[in-house]
Short mmCIF file of the C-alpha atoms (twelve columns), coordinates in Angstrom:
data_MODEL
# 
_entry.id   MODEL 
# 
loop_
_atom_site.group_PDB 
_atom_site.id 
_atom_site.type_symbol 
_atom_site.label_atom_id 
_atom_site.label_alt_id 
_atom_site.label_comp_id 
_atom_site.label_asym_id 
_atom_site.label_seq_id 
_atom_site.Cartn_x 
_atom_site.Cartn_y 
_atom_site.Cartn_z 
_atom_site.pdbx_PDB_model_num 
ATOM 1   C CA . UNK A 1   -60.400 -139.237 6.178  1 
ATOM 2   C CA . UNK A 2   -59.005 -136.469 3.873  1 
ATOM 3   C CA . UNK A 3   -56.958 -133.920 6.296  1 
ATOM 4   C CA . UNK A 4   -56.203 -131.768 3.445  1 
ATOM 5   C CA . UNK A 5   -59.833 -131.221 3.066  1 
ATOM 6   C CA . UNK A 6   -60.454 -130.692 7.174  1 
ATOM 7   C CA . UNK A 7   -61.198 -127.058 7.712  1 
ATOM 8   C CA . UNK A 8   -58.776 -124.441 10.036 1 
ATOM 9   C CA . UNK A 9   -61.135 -125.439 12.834 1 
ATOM 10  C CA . UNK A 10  -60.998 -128.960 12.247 1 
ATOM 11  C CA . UNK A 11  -57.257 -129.426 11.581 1 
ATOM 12  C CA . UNK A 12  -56.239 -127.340 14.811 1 
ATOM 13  C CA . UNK A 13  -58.490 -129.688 17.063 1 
ATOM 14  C CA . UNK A 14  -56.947 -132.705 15.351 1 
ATOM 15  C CA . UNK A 15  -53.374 -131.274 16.244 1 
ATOM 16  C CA . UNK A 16  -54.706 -130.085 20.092 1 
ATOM 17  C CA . UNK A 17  -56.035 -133.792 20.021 1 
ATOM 18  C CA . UNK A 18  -53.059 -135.064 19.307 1 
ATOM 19  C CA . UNK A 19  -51.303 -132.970 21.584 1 
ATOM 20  C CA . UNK A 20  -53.665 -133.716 24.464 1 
ATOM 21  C CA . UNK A 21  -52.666 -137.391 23.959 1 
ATOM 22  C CA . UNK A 22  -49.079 -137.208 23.818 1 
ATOM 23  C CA . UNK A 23  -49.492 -135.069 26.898 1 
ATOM 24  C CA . UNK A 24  -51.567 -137.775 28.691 1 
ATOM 25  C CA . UNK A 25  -48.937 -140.559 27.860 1 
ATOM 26  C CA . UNK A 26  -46.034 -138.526 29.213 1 
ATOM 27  C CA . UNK A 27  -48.191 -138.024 32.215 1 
ATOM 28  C CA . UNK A 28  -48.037 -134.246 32.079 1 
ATOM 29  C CA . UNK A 29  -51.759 -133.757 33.448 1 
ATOM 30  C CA . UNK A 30  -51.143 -129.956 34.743 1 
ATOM 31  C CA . UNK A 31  -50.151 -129.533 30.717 1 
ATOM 32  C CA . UNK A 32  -53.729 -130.938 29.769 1 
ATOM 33  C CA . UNK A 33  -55.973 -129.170 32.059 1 
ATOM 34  C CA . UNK A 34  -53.727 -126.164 30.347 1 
ATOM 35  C CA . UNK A 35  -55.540 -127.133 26.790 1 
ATOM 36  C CA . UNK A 36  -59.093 -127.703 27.868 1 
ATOM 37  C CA . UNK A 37  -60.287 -123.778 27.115 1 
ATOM 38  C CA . UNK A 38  -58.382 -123.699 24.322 1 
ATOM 39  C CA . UNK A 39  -60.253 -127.366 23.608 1 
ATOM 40  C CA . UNK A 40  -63.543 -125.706 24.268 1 
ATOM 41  C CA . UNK A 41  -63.013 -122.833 21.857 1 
ATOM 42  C CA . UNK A 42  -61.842 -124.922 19.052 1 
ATOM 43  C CA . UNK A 43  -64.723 -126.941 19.231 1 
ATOM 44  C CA . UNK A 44  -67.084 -123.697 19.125 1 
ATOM 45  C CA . UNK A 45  -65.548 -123.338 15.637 1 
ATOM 46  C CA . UNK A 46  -65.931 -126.572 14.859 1 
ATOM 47  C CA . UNK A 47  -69.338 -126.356 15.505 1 
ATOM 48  C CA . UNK A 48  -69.848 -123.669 13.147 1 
ATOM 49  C CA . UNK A 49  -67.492 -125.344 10.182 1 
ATOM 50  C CA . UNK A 50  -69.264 -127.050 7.297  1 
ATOM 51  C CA . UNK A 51  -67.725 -131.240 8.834  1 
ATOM 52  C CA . UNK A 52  -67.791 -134.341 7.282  1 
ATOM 53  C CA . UNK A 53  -68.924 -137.223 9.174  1 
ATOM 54  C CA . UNK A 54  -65.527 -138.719 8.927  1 
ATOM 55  C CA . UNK A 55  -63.761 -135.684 10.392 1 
ATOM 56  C CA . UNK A 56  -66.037 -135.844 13.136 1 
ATOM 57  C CA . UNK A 57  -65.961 -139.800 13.828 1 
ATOM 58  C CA . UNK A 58  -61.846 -139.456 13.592 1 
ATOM 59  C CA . UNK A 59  -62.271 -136.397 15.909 1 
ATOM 60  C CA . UNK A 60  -64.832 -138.478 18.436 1 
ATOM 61  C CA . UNK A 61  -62.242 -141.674 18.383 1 
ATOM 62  C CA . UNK A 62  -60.139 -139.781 19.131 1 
ATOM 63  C CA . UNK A 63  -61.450 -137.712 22.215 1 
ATOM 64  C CA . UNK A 64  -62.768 -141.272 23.360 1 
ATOM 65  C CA . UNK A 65  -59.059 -142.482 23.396 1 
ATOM 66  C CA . UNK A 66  -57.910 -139.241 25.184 1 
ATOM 67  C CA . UNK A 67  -60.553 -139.679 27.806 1 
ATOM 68  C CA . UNK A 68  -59.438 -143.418 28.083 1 
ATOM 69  C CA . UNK A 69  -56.031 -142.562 28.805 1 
ATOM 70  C CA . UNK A 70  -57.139 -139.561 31.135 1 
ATOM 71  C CA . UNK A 71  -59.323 -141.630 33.082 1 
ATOM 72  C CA . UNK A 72  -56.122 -144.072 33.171 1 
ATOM 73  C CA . UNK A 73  -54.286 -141.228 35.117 1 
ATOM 74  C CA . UNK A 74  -57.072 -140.566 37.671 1 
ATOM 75  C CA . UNK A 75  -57.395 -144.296 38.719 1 
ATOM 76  C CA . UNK A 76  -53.375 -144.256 38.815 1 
ATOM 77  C CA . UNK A 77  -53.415 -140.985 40.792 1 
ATOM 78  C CA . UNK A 78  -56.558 -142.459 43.318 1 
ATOM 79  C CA . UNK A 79  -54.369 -145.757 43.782 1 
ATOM 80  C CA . UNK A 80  -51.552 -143.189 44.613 1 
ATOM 81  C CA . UNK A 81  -53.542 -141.196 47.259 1 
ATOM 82  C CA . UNK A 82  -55.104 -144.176 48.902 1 
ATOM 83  C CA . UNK A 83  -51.719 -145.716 49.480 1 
ATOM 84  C CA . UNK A 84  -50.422 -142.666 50.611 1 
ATOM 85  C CA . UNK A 85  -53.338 -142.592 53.106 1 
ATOM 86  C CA . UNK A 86  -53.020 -146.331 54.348 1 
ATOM 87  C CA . UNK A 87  -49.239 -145.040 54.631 1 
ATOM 88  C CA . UNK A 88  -50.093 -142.657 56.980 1 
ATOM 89  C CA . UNK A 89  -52.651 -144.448 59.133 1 
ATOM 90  C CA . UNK A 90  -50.142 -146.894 59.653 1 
ATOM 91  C CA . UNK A 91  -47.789 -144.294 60.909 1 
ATOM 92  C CA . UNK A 92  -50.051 -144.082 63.876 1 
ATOM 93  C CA . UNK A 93  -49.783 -147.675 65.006 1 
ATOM 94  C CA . UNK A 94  -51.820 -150.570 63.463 1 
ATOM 95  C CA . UNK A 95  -54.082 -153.663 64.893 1 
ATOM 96  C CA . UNK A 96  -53.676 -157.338 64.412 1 
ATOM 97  C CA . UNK A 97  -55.199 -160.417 65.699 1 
ATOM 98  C CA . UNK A 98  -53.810 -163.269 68.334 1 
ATOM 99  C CA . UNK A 99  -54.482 -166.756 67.463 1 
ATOM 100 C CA . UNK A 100 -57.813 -166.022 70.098 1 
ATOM 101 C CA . UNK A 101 -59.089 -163.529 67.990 1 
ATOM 102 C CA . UNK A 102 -58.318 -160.916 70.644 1 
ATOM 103 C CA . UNK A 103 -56.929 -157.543 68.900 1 
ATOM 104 C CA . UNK A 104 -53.651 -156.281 69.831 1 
ATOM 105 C CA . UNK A 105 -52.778 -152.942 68.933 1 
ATOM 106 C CA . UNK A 106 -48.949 -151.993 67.515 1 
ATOM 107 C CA . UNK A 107 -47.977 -148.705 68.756 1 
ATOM 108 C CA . UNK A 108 -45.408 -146.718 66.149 1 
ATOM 109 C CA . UNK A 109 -41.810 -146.563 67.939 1 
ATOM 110 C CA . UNK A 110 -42.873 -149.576 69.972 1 
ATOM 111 C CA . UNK A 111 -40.786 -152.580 70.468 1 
ATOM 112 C CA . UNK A 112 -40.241 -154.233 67.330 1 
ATOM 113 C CA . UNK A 113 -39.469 -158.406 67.174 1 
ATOM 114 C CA . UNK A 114 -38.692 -157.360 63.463 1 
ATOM 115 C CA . UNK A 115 -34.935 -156.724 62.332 1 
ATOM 116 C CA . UNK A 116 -33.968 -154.494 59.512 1 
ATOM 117 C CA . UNK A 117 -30.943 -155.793 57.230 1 
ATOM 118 C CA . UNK A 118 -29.269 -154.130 54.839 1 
# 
């Protein structure tokens, strides 16, 4: 691709691109939802700019990456708030099973058979 030939439009959603990316590496998501109307207003003048097909497949990779990585950060952030849950119901006691099957349920602040050590 020839990104001296890439129009204004072009160039500065290249850049925002690349910017996105970096931004989704560094795990700065409340940076990248920042970009997304400046996103959508560069590619309304994108739309209107006289592209190659190779400016737009680089572009398209590279949104497809982006949108890897960002999907990346939800399933890391979903894994984050499910633990966090299972965290929390387990603040309130949990359940096990005797060798009978018969469930026997573990009170927080209970009597614990289990030591700490430093």
């Amino acid at each position: 691709m020839g990104e001296k030939n890439q129009t204004p439009a072009i160039s500065r959603l290249n850049d925002l691109l690349d910017q996105e990316r970096q931004l989704l590496i560094s795990g700065a998501l409340d940076q990248v939802a920042a970009l997304s109307s400046k996103k959508e207003s560069l590619l309304d003048g994108v739309a209107q700019d006289v592209a190659t097909v190779g400016d737009l497949d680089a572009l398209r990779f590279k949104a497809n990456q982006n949108r890897a990585l960002f999907n990346a950060a939800l399933a890391g952030l979903r894994s984050v708030v499910e633990r966090l849950s299972e965290l929390k119901r387990l603040q309130s006691g949990f359940d096990t099973y005797d060798r009978a099957g018969k469930r026997l349920q573990h009170e927080p602040g209970g009597a614990s058979k289990l030591e700490k050590r430093a």
